[in-house]
PDB file of C-alpha atoms in Angstrom:
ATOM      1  CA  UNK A 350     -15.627  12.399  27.687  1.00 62.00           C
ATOM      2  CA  UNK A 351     -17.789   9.460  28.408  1.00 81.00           C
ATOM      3  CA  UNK A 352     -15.564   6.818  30.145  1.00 91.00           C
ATOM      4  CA  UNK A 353     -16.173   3.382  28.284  1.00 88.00           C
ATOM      5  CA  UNK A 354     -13.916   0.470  29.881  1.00 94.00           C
ATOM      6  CA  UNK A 355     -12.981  -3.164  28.459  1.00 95.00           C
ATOM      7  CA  UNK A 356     -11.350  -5.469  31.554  1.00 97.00           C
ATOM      8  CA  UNK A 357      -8.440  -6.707  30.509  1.00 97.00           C
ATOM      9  CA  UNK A 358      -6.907  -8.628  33.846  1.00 97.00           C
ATOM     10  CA  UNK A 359      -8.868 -10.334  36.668  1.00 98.00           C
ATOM     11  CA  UNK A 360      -6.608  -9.155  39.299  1.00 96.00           C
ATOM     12  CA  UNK A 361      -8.659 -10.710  42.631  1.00 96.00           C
ATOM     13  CA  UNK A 362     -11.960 -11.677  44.217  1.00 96.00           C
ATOM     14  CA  UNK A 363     -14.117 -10.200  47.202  1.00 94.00           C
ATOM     15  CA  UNK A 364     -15.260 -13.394  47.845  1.00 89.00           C
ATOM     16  CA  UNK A 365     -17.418 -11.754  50.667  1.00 85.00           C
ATOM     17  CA  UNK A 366     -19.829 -10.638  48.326  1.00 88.00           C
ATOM     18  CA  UNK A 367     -22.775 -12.325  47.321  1.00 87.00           C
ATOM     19  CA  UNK A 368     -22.128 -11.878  43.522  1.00 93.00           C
ATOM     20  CA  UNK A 369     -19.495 -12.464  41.534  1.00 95.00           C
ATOM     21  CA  UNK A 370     -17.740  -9.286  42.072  1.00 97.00           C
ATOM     22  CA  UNK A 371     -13.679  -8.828  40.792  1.00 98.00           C
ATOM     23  CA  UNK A 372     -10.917  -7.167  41.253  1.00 98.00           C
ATOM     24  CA  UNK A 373      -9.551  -6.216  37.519  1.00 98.00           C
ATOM     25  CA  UNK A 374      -7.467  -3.859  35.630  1.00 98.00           C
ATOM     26  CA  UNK A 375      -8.948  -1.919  32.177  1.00 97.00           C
ATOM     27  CA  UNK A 376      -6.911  -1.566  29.323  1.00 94.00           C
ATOM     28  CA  UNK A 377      -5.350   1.585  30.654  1.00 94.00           C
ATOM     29  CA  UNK A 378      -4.202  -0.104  33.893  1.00 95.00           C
ATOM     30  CA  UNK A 379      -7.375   1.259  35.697  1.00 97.00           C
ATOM     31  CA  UNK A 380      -8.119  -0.491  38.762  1.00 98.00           C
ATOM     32  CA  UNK A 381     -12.047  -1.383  38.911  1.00 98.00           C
ATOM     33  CA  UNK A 382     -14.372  -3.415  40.521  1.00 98.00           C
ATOM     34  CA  UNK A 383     -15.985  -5.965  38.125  1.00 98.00           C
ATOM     35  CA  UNK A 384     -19.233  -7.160  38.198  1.00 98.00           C
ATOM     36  CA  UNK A 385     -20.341  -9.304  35.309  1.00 98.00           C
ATOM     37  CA  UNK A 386     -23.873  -9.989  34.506  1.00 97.00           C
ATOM     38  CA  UNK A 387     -23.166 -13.673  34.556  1.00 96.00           C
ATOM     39  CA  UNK A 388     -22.280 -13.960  37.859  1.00 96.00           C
ATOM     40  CA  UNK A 389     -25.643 -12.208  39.825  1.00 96.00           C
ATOM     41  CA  UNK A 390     -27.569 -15.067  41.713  1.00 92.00           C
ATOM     42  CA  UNK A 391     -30.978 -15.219  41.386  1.00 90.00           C
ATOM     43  CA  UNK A 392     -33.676 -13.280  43.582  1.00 93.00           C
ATOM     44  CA  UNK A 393     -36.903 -13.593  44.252  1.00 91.00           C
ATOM     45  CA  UNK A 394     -37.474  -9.937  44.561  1.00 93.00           C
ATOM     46  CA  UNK A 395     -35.592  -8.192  42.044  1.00 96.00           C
ATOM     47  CA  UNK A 396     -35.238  -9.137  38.392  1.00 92.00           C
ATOM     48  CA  UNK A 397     -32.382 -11.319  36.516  1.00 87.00           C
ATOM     49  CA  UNK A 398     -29.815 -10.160  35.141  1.00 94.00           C
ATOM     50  CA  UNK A 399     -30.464  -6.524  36.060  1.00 97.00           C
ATOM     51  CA  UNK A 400     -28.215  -5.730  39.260  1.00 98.00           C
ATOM     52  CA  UNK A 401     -25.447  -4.325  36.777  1.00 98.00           C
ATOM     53  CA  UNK A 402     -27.644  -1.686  35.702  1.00 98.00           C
ATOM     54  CA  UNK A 403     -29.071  -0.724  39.316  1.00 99.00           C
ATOM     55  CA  UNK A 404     -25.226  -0.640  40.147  1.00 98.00           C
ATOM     56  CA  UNK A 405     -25.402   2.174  36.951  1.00 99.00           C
ATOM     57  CA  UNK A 406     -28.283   3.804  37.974  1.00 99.00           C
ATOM     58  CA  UNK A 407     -27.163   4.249  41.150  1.00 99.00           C
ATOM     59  CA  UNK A 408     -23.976   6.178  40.429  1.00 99.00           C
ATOM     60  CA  UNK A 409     -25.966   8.221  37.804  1.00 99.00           C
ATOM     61  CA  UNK A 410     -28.728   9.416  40.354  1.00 99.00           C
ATOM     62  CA  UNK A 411     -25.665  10.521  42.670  1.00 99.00           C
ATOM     63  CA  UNK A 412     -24.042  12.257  39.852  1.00 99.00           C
ATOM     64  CA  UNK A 413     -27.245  14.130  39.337  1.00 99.00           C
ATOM     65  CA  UNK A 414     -27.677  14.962  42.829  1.00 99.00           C
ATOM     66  CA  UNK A 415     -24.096  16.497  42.659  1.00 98.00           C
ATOM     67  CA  UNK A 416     -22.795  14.333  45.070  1.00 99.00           C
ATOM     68  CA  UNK A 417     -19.273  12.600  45.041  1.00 98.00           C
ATOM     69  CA  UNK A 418     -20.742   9.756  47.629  1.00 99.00           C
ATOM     70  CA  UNK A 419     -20.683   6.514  44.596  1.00 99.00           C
ATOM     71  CA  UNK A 420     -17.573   5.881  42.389  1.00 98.00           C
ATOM     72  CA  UNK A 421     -18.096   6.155  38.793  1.00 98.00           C
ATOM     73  CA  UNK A 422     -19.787   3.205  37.444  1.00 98.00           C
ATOM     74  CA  UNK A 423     -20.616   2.425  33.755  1.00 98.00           C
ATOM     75  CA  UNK A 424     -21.692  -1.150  32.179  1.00 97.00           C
ATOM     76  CA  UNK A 425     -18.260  -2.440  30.471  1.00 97.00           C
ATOM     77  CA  UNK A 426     -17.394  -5.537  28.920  1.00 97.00           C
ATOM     78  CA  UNK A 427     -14.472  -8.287  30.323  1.00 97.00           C
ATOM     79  CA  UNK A 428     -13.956 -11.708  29.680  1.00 97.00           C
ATOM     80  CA  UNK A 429     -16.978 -12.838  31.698  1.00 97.00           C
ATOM     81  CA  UNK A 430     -19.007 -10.955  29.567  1.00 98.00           C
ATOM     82  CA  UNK A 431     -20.827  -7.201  30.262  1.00 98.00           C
ATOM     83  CA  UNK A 432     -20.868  -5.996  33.547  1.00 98.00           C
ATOM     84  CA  UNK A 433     -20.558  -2.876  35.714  1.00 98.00           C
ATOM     85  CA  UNK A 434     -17.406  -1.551  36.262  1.00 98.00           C
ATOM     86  CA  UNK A 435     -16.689   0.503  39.074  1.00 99.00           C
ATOM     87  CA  UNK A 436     -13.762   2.763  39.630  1.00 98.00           C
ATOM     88  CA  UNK A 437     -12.051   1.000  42.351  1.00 98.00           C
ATOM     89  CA  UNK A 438     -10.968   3.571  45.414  1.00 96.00           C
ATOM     90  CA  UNK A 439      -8.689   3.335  48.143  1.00 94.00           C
ATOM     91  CA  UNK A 440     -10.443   3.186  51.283  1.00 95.00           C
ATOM     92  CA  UNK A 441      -8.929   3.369  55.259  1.00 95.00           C
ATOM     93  CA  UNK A 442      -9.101   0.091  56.011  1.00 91.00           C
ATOM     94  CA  UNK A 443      -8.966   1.002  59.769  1.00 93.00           C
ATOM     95  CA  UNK A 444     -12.279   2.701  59.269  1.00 96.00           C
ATOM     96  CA  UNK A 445     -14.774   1.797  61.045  1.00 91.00           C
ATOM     97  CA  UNK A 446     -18.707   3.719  60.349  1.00 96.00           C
ATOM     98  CA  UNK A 447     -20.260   2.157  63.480  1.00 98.00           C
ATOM     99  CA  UNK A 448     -19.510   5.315  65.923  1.00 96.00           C
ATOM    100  CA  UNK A 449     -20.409   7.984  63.090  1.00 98.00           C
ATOM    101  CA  UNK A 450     -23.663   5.511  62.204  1.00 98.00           C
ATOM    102  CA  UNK A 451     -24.484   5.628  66.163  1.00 98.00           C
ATOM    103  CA  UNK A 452     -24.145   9.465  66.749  1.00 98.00           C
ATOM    104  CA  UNK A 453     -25.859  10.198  63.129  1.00 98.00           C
ATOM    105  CA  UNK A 454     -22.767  12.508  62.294  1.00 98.00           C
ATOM    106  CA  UNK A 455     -23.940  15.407  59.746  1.00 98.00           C
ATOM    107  CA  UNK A 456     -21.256  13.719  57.550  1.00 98.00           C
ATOM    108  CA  UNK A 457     -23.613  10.852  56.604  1.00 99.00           C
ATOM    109  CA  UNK A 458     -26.937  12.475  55.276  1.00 99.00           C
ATOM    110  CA  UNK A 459     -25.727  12.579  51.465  1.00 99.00           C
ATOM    111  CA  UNK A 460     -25.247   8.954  51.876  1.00 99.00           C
ATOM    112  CA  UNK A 461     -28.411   8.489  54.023  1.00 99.00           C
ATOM    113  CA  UNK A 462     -31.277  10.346  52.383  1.00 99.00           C
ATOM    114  CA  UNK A 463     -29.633   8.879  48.299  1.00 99.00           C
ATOM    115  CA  UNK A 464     -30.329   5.776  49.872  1.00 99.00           C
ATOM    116  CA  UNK A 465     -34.228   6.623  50.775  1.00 99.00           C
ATOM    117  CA  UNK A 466     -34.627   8.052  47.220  1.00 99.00           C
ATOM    118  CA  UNK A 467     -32.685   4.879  45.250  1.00 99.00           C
ATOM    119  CA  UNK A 468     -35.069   2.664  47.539  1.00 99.00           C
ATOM    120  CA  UNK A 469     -32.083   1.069  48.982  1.00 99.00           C
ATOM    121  CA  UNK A 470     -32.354  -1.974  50.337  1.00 98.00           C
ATOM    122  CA  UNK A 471     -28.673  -3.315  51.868  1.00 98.00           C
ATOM    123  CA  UNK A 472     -26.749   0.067  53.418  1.00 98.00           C
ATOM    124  CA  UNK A 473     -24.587  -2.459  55.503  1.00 98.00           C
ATOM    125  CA  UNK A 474     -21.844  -0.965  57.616  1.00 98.00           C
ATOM    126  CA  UNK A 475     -19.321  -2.640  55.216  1.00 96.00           C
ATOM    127  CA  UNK A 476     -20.845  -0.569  52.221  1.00 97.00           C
ATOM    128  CA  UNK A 477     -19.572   3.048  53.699  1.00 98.00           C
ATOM    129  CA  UNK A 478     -15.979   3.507  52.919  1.00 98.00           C
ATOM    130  CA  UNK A 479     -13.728   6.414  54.385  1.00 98.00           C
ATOM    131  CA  UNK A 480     -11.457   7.553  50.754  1.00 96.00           C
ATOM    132  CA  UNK A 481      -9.071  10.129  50.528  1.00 93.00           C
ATOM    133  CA  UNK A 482     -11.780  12.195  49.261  1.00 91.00           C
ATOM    134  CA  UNK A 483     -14.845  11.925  51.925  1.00 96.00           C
ATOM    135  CA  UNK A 484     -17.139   9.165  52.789  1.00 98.00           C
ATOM    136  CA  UNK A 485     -18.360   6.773  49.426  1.00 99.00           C
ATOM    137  CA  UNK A 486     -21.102   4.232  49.286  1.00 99.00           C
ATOM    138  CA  UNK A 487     -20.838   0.968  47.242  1.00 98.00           C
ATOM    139  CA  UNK A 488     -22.280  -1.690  46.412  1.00 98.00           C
ATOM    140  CA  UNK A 489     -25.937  -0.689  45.149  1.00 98.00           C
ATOM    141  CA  UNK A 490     -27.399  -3.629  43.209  1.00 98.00           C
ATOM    142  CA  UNK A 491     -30.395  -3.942  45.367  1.00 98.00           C
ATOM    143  CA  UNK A 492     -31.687  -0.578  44.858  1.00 99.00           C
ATOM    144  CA  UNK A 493     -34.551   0.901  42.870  1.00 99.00           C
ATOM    145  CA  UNK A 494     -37.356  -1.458  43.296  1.00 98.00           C
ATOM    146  CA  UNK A 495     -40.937   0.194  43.057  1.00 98.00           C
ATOM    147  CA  UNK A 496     -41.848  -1.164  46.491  1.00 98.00           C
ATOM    148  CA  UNK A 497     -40.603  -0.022  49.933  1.00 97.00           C
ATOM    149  CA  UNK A 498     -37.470  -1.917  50.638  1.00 98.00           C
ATOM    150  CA  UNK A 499     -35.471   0.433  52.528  1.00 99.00           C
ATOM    151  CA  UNK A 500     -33.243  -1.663  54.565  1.00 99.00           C
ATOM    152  CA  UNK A 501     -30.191   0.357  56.283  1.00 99.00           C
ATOM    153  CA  UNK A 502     -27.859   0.807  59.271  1.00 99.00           C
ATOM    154  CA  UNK A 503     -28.853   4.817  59.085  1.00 99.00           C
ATOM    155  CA  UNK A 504     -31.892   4.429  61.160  1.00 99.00           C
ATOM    156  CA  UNK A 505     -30.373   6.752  64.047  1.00 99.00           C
ATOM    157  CA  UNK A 506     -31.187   9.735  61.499  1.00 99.00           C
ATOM    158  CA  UNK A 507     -34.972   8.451  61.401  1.00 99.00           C
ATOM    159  CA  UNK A 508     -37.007  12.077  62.640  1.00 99.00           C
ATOM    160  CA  UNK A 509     -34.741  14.370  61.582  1.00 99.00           C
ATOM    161  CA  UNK A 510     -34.808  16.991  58.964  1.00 99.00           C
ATOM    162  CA  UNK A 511     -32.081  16.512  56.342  1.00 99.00           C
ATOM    163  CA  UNK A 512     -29.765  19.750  55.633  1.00 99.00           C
ATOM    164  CA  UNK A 513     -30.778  22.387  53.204  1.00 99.00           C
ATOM    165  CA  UNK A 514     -27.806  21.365  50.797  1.00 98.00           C
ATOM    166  CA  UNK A 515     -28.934  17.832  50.601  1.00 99.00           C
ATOM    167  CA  UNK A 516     -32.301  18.673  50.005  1.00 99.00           C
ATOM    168  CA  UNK A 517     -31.188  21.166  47.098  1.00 99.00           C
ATOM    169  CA  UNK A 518     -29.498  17.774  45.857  1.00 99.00           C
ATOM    170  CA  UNK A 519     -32.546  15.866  45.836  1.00 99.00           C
ATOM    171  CA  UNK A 520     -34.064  18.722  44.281  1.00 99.00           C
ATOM    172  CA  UNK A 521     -31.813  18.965  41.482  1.00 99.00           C
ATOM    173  CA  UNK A 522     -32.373  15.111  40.965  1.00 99.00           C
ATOM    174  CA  UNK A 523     -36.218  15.744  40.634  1.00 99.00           C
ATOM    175  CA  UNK A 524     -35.013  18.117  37.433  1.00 99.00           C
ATOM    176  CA  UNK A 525     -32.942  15.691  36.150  1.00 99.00           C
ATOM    177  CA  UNK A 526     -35.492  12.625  35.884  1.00 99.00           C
ATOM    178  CA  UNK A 527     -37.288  15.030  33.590  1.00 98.00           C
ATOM    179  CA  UNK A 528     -34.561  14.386  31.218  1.00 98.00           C
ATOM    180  CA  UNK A 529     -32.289  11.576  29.563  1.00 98.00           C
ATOM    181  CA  UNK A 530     -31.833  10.294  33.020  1.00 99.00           C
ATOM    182  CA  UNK A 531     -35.775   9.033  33.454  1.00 98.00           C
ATOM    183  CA  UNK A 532     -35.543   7.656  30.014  1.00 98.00           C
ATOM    184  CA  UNK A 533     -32.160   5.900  31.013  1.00 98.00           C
ATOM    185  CA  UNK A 534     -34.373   3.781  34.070  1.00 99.00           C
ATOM    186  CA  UNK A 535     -37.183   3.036  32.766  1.00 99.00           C
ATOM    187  CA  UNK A 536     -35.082   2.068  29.767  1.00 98.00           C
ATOM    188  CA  UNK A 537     -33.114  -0.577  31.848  1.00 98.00           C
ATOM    189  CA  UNK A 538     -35.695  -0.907  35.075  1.00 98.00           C
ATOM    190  CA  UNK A 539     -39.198  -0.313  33.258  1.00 98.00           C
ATOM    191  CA  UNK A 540     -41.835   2.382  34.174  1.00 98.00           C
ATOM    192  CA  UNK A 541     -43.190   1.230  37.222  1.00 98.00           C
ATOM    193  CA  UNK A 542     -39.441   1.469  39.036  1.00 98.00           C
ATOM    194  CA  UNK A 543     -38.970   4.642  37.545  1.00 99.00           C
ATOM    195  CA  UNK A 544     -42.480   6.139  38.743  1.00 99.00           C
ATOM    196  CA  UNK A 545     -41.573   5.190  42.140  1.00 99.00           C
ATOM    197  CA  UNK A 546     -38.157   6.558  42.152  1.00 99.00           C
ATOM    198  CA  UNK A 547     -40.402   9.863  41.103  1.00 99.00           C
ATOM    199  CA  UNK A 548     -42.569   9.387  43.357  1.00 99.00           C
ATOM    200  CA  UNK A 549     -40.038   9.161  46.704  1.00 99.00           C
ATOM    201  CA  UNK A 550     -38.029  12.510  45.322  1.00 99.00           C
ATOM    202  CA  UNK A 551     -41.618  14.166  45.507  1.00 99.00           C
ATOM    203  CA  UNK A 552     -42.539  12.654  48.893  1.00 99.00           C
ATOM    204  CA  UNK A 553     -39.433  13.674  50.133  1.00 99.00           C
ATOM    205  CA  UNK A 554     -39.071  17.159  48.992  1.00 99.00           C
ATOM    206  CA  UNK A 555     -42.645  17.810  50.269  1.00 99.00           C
ATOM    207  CA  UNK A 556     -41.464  16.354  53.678  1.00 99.00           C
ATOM    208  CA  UNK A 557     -37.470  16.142  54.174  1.00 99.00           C
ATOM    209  CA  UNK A 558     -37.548  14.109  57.132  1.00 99.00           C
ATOM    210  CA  UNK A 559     -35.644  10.694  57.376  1.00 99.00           C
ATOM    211  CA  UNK A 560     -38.411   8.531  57.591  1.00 98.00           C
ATOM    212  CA  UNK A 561     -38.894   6.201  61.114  1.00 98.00           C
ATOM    213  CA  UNK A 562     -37.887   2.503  60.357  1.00 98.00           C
ATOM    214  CA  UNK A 563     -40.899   0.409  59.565  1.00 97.00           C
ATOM    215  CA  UNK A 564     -42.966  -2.347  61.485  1.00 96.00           C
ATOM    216  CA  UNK A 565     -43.819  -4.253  58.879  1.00 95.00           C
ATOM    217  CA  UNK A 566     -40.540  -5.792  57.696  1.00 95.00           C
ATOM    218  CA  UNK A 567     -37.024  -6.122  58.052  1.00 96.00           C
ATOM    219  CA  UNK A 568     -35.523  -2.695  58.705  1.00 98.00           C
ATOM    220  CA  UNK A 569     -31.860  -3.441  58.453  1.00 98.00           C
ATOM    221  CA  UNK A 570     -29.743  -5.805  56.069  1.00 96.00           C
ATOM    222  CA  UNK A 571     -28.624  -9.457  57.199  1.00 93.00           C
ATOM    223  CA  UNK A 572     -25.915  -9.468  58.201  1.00 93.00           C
ATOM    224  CA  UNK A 573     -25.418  -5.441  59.056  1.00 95.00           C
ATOM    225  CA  UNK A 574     -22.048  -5.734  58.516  1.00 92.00           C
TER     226      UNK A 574
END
């Protein structure tokens, strides 16, 4: 059954983020994290008004990659107007990712190689949570742009070859984009971001190496935390 939200309660603010992003309650009593449409700042390199569907996107390429590594997300409606709406999970707040980030544990390649295919270009520390269930990444609203943009705190995995499993997920993505789920992006994101989301599963599949960090621009968010 497709899940299909309404906020009901703003409950609290991350007022860390960037973006308007909330702490509210769905009609069901559903915690979720709420980000309306109305609240994204402008950028200069990414498009209005279209965060809340990378946010989407994001959790659907994971899905498809049959990987549990982004909370379900779906665009839902609340009394700041649409927005995504992210299940909201309960994370160890006394984890810390630094020491797993420095010794590239094995348990951080899902996260790691999604985020070279969804182009991702903020993997801060502060976006890998530690849930009952494994290790989840969140907050993906700069992702999917059809130039390199890769900007992460994964770089010690740069030169290594991913796992076989993970490359069977990226694999299974590459099917998927065939389908309802390349109409889906270049319905919300337009051809040229879809192409190049295409184009990276390829790339990678031929090669499944994490790439080096690059020369030519920023390699890691600001701040990394």
């Amino acid at each position: 059954m497709t899940w299909e939200p309404t906020v009901t309660a703003v409950v609290g603010r991350f007022v860390a983020a960037s973006n308007a992003t909330l702490l509210a309650e769905t009609e069901d009593g559903t915690r979720v994290v709420y980000k309306p449409v109305a609240g994204e700042r402008p950028l200069w390199d990414f498009e209005a008004e279209t965060l809340a569907w990378r946010e989407i996107l994001a959790f659907r390429v994971a899905d498809a990659m049959n990987l549990e590594i982004v909370p379900e997300t779906v665009m839902g409606d609340g009394p700041f107007g649409p927005g995504s709406l992210q299940r909201y999970v309960e994370a160890d707040e006394e984890f810390d990712a630094v020491t797993l980030i420095t010794n590239a544990d094995g348990r951080l390649w899902p996260l790691a190689v999604f985020d070279i295919v969804v182009n991702n270009a903020d993997r801060k520390v502060g976006h890998i949570l530690s849930t009952p269930t494994g290790l989840v990444g969140v907050d993906h609203g700069l992702t999917f742009h059809p130039d390199d943009k890769l900007r992460t705190v994964l770089w010690p995995f740069a030169g290594k070859s991913a796992p076989s499993g993970v490359v069977e997920s990226v694999a299974a993505l590459g099917i998927e984009l065939e389908g309802e789920l390349g109409q889906e992006i270049t319905t919300a994101l337009g051809e040229e971001a879809f192409l190049a989301l295409a184009s990276r599963v390829r790339t990678f599949l031929d090669n499944p190496v994490h790439p080096q960090p690059p020369d030519d621009r920023p390699a890691i968010p600001w701040p990394p935390y």
